């Protein structure tokens, strides 16, 4: 930072303030001893809540002790947390950079695009971007049976150089303000192939529904939406379900992958993918061309006086 000033980083996530991904990220940023670190994160898991916000009632905020930081747990969504954290209502200063993560599970392709907005992790970074604060979302490609909690520490460590470099670059007028960065770290972190700039692909997990006979029947969706586990949802209140209610549970139906040089493909090849994202997705060029011609052929509605 210019003049020796320490930059301020706000950390948020969607897995909750006690999640190992966030704790590993915060620990690594604190240990770098280069930044002031603030934390404003959900008080419980808020995976796949997208860019939803709390509107009808206040959010509850409680200070939490995380060494080397000023940290608060919030009863809201990731977007709530990012918004509150940069507002100066909770902290006295506006952060120089917002980092959201580390998510348990990758966020590639349509997982985080506005065509089907799922990721709360990306939403935390996007909320900062909407408010002209540079931001980064980070996810680790967790694979059940292969990954362990120490991998979050490794994932955080390989992202520190990018975080540091972005914080320096944002002080330059040439730094692009019309995007934020989404980073995915491969499963085999120690043997990664380096950083690779990618574009957002169209890979998507197909998620369907099945009827269930009880709230505990069958596998439950995990936070990365690509795996399943057998843990009963802790947030499900079975007492609220009367006999006349039908129960339906989500399930993974399969996946659709896209071509080369996209985030998902490069992640699977072992690269740390760095993908610039815009706040809003634009329709494909051929869609724009089709509807431009089509709209010209639609007859105008008659005026009310001619009816």
Coordinates of C-alpha atoms in Angstrom, one line a residue:
X1 CA 0.0 0.0 0.0
X2 CA 1.2 3.5 -0.7
X3 CA 2.9 5.4 2.1
X4 CA 3.0 2.2 4.2
X5 CA -0.7 2.3 5.0
X6 CA -2.1 -1.1 5.8
X7 CA -5.1 -2.0 3.6
X8 CA -8.3 -3.2 5.2
X9 CA -9.9 -6.5 4.1
X10 CA -13.5 -7.5 5.0
X11 CA -14.1 -11.3 4.9
X12 CA -17.5 -12.8 4.6
X13 CA -18.9 -16.2 3.3
X14 CA -22.0 -18.3 3.0
X15 CA -21.0 -21.3 5.0
X16 CA -21.2 -19.4 8.3
X17 CA -18.7 -17.6 10.6
X18 CA -17.6 -20.9 12.2
X19 CA -16.9 -22.6 8.8
X20 CA -13.4 -24.0 8.4
X21 CA -13.0 -22.3 5.0
X22 CA -13.6 -18.9 6.5
X23 CA -11.4 -19.5 9.5
X24 CA -8.6 -20.8 7.3
X25 CA -8.8 -17.8 5.1
X26 CA -8.9 -15.3 8.0
X27 CA -6.0 -17.0 9.7
X28 CA -3.9 -16.8 6.5
X29 CA -4.7 -13.2 5.9
X30 CA -3.9 -12.3 9.5
X31 CA -0.7 -14.2 9.5
X32 CA 0.4 -12.3 6.3
X33 CA 0.6 -9.3 8.7
X34 CA -0.1 -6.9 5.9
X35 CA -3.7 -6.0 6.4
X36 CA -6.3 -4.9 8.9
X37 CA -8.9 -7.7 8.9
X38 CA -12.6 -7.3 9.5
X39 CA -15.1 -10.2 9.5
X40 CA -18.8 -9.9 8.9
X41 CA -20.4 -13.3 8.2
X42 CA -23.6 -15.3 8.7
X43 CA -24.2 -16.8 12.1
X44 CA -25.2 -20.1 10.5
X45 CA -24.9 -21.8 7.1
X46 CA -26.5 -19.8 4.3
X47 CA -25.4 -21.9 1.3
X48 CA -27.3 -21.4 -2.0
X49 CA -29.3 -18.5 -0.7
X50 CA -28.1 -16.5 -3.8
X51 CA -28.2 -12.7 -3.6
X52 CA -31.3 -12.6 -1.3
X53 CA -31.4 -9.9 1.3
X54 CA -33.2 -9.4 4.6
X55 CA -35.8 -6.7 4.2
X56 CA -38.9 -7.2 6.4
X57 CA -37.0 -7.2 9.8
X58 CA -33.7 -6.2 11.3
X59 CA -30.8 -8.5 11.4
X60 CA -29.2 -9.5 14.8
X61 CA -25.5 -8.9 15.1
X62 CA -23.1 -10.4 17.7
X63 CA -19.4 -9.8 18.2
X64 CA -17.3 -12.9 17.9
X65 CA -13.7 -13.4 19.0
X66 CA -11.4 -14.3 16.1
X67 CA -7.8 -13.5 16.8
X68 CA -6.3 -10.6 14.9
X69 CA -9.7 -9.4 13.7
X70 CA -12.8 -7.4 14.6
X71 CA -15.5 -9.9 13.8
X72 CA -19.3 -10.1 13.9
X73 CA -21.8 -12.9 13.3
X74 CA -25.0 -11.7 11.5
X75 CA -28.4 -13.4 11.3
X76 CA -28.7 -12.4 7.6
X77 CA -27.5 -13.6 4.2
X78 CA -24.0 -13.2 2.6
X79 CA -25.3 -10.2 0.7
X80 CA -26.6 -8.7 4.0
X81 CA -23.2 -9.3 5.6
X82 CA -21.2 -7.7 2.8
X83 CA -23.6 -4.7 2.7
X84 CA -23.5 -4.2 6.4
X85 CA -19.7 -4.6 6.5
X86 CA -19.0 -1.9 4.0
X87 CA -21.8 0.5 5.2
X88 CA -19.8 2.2 8.1
X89 CA -22.8 1.3 10.3
X90 CA -21.0 -1.6 11.9
X91 CA -17.3 -0.7 11.3
X92 CA -15.9 2.8 11.3
X93 CA -14.2 2.5 8.0
X94 CA -15.0 1.2 4.5
X95 CA -12.7 -1.8 3.6
X96 CA -10.4 -1.6 0.6
X97 CA -11.3 -5.1 -0.5
X98 CA -14.0 -7.7 0.3
X99 CA -13.1 -11.4 0.1
X100 CA -15.9 -13.9 0.3
X101 CA -15.0 -17.6 1.1
X102 CA -13.5 -20.0 1.2
X103 CA -16.5 -22.0 0.0
X104 CA -16.7 -25.7 0.5
X105 CA -17.2 -26.7 -3.1
X106 CA -16.4 -25.1 -6.4
X107 CA -18.4 -22.2 -7.9
X108 CA -18.0 -22.6 -11.7
X109 CA -20.3 -22.2 -14.6
X110 CA -24.0 -21.6 -14.0
X111 CA -23.6 -22.3 -10.2
X112 CA -22.9 -18.6 -9.9
X113 CA -24.2 -17.0 -13.0
X114 CA -27.3 -14.9 -13.0
X115 CA -28.9 -17.5 -15.3
X116 CA -29.4 -19.6 -12.2
X117 CA -28.0 -17.7 -9.2
X118 CA -27.2 -20.2 -6.5
X119 CA -23.9 -19.2 -4.8
X120 CA -24.1 -17.1 -1.7
X121 CA -20.3 -16.9 -1.7
X122 CA -20.3 -15.2 -5.1
X123 CA -23.2 -13.0 -3.9
X124 CA -21.1 -11.7 -1.0
X125 CA -18.4 -10.5 -3.5
X126 CA -21.1 -9.2 -6.0
X127 CA -22.8 -7.1 -3.3
X128 CA -19.4 -5.3 -2.6
X129 CA -19.0 -4.9 -6.4
X130 CA -22.4 -3.3 -6.6
X131 CA -21.2 -0.8 -4.1
X132 CA -18.0 0.0 -5.9
X133 CA -15.8 -2.0 -3.5
X134 CA -13.2 -4.3 -5.2
X135 CA -14.0 -7.9 -4.3
X136 CA -13.0 -11.5 -4.7
X137 CA -14.9 -14.8 -4.2
X138 CA -13.0 -17.9 -3.4
X139 CA -14.0 -21.6 -3.5
X140 CA -12.2 -24.8 -2.9
X141 CA -13.2 -27.9 -5.0
X142 CA -14.0 -30.1 -2.0
X143 CA -14.4 -33.8 -2.9
X144 CA -15.9 -36.0 -0.2
X145 CA -13.6 -38.8 0.7
X146 CA -10.5 -37.1 -0.7
X147 CA -10.5 -33.6 0.9
X148 CA -9.7 -32.7 4.5
X149 CA -9.9 -29.6 6.6
X150 CA -6.2 -28.8 6.2
X151 CA -6.9 -28.3 2.4
X152 CA -8.7 -25.1 3.3
X153 CA -5.5 -23.7 4.8
X154 CA -3.6 -24.7 1.6
X155 CA -6.3 -23.1 -0.5
X156 CA -6.1 -19.9 1.5
X157 CA -2.3 -19.8 1.2
X158 CA -2.2 -20.1 -2.6
X159 CA -4.8 -17.2 -2.8
X160 CA -2.8 -14.7 -0.6
X161 CA -0.6 -13.5 -3.5
X162 CA -3.7 -12.7 -5.5
X163 CA -5.4 -10.9 -2.6
X164 CA -2.2 -8.9 -2.0
X165 CA -1.8 -8.0 -5.6
X166 CA -5.4 -7.0 -6.1
X167 CA -5.2 -4.7 -3.1
X168 CA -2.2 -3.0 -4.6
X169 CA -3.7 -2.8 -8.1
X170 CA -6.9 -1.3 -6.9
X171 CA -5.1 1.9 -6.1
X172 CA -4.2 2.4 -9.7
X173 CA -6.7 4.2 -12.0
X174 CA -6.2 1.5 -14.6
X175 CA -7.7 -1.3 -12.4
X176 CA -11.0 -2.4 -14.1
X177 CA -14.0 -1.4 -12.0
X178 CA -16.6 -3.2 -14.1
X179 CA -15.9 -6.7 -12.7
X180 CA -14.9 -8.7 -9.7
X181 CA -12.9 -11.9 -9.5
X182 CA -14.1 -15.4 -8.8
X183 CA -11.3 -17.9 -7.8
X184 CA -11.6 -21.6 -7.7
X185 CA -8.9 -23.8 -6.2
X186 CA -8.5 -27.4 -7.4
X187 CA -9.0 -30.4 -5.1
X188 CA -5.3 -31.4 -5.2
X189 CA -4.0 -28.1 -3.9
X190 CA -0.3 -29.1 -3.3
X191 CA 0.0 -30.1 -7.0
X192 CA -1.8 -27.3 -8.6
X193 CA -0.6 -26.1 -12.0
X194 CA -0.7 -22.4 -11.2
X195 CA -3.0 -19.5 -11.9
X196 CA -5.0 -19.5 -15.1
X197 CA -7.3 -16.7 -16.3
X198 CA -10.6 -18.3 -17.5
X199 CA -14.0 -17.4 -18.6
X200 CA -17.3 -18.4 -17.0
X201 CA -18.5 -21.6 -18.5
X202 CA -22.0 -23.1 -18.8
X203 CA -21.4 -26.2 -16.7
X204 CA -24.4 -26.9 -14.5
X205 CA -25.5 -29.5 -12.0
X206 CA -28.9 -30.8 -12.9
X207 CA -31.0 -30.7 -9.7
X208 CA -34.4 -32.4 -9.5
X209 CA -37.0 -33.3 -6.9
X210 CA -38.3 -36.5 -5.3
X211 CA -41.1 -37.0 -3.0
X212 CA -40.1 -38.0 0.5
X213 CA -42.1 -39.8 3.2
X214 CA -40.3 -38.1 6.1
X215 CA -37.9 -35.2 6.7
X216 CA -35.1 -37.7 7.4
X217 CA -35.6 -40.0 4.4
X218 CA -32.7 -40.4 2.0
X219 CA -29.6 -38.3 1.3
X220 CA -29.5 -34.6 1.8
X221 CA -27.9 -32.0 -0.5
X222 CA -24.5 -30.9 0.7
X223 CA -23.5 -27.2 0.7
X224 CA -21.6 -27.5 -2.6
X225 CA -24.7 -28.9 -4.4
X226 CA -22.6 -31.6 -6.2
X227 CA -22.5 -34.2 -3.5
X228 CA -24.9 -35.7 -1.0
X229 CA -24.5 -36.9 2.5
X230 CA -26.8 -38.6 5.0
X231 CA -27.0 -35.9 7.7
X232 CA -30.4 -34.7 8.7
X233 CA -31.0 -31.0 8.2
X234 CA -30.6 -29.2 11.5
X235 CA -32.8 -26.4 10.3
X236 CA -35.8 -28.6 9.5
X237 CA -38.6 -28.4 12.1
X238 CA -40.6 -31.6 11.7
X239 CA -43.3 -30.3 14.2
X240 CA -44.4 -27.7 11.6
X241 CA -45.4 -30.5 9.1
X242 CA -48.9 -31.7 9.4
X243 CA -50.1 -35.1 7.9
X244 CA -51.8 -33.4 5.0
X245 CA -48.5 -31.9 3.8
X246 CA -46.5 -33.5 1.0
X247 CA -42.7 -33.5 1.4
X248 CA -40.3 -33.0 -1.5
X249 CA -36.5 -33.1 -1.4
X250 CA -33.9 -31.9 -3.9
X251 CA -31.5 -34.4 -5.5
X252 CA -28.7 -34.3 -8.0
X253 CA -29.8 -35.7 -11.4
X254 CA -26.5 -35.3 -13.2
X255 CA -24.3 -32.6 -14.8
X256 CA -23.8 -30.9 -18.1
X257 CA -20.2 -29.8 -18.9
X258 CA -19.0 -27.3 -21.4
X259 CA -15.9 -26.7 -23.6
X260 CA -12.2 -26.0 -23.2
X261 CA -10.7 -22.9 -21.5
X262 CA -13.7 -22.4 -19.2
X263 CA -13.5 -22.2 -15.4
X264 CA -14.8 -25.7 -14.7
X265 CA -12.6 -27.5 -17.3
X266 CA -9.5 -25.7 -16.2
X267 CA -10.3 -26.4 -12.5
X268 CA -10.6 -30.1 -13.3
X269 CA -7.2 -29.9 -15.0
X270 CA -5.6 -28.7 -11.8
X271 CA -5.4 -24.9 -12.4
X272 CA -6.3 -22.2 -9.9
X273 CA -8.9 -20.5 -12.0
X274 CA -9.3 -16.7 -11.9
X275 CA -12.5 -15.6 -13.6
X276 CA -13.6 -11.9 -14.0
X277 CA -17.3 -11.6 -13.5
X278 CA -19.7 -8.8 -14.2
X279 CA -22.6 -7.9 -12.0
X280 CA -25.2 -8.8 -14.6
X281 CA -25.2 -11.4 -17.3
X282 CA -26.0 -10.3 -20.8
X283 CA -27.9 -12.5 -23.2
X284 CA -25.9 -14.3 -26.0
X285 CA -25.4 -12.2 -29.2
X286 CA -27.6 -14.6 -31.2
X287 CA -30.4 -14.1 -28.7
X288 CA -30.2 -10.4 -29.1
X289 CA -30.2 -10.6 -32.9
X290 CA -33.2 -13.0 -32.9
X291 CA -35.4 -10.9 -30.6
X292 CA -34.4 -7.6 -32.4
X293 CA -35.9 -9.0 -35.6
X294 CA -38.8 -10.7 -33.8
X295 CA -39.8 -7.6 -31.9
X296 CA -40.2 -5.7 -35.1
X297 CA -42.8 -8.2 -36.3
X298 CA -45.0 -8.0 -33.2
X299 CA -48.0 -5.7 -33.9
X300 CA -48.4 -2.9 -31.5
X301 CA -51.3 -3.1 -29.1
X302 CA -54.2 -0.9 -30.1
X303 CA -54.7 2.1 -28.0
X304 CA -57.4 2.1 -25.3
X305 CA -59.5 4.6 -27.3
X306 CA -59.8 2.2 -30.3
X307 CA -61.0 -0.7 -28.2

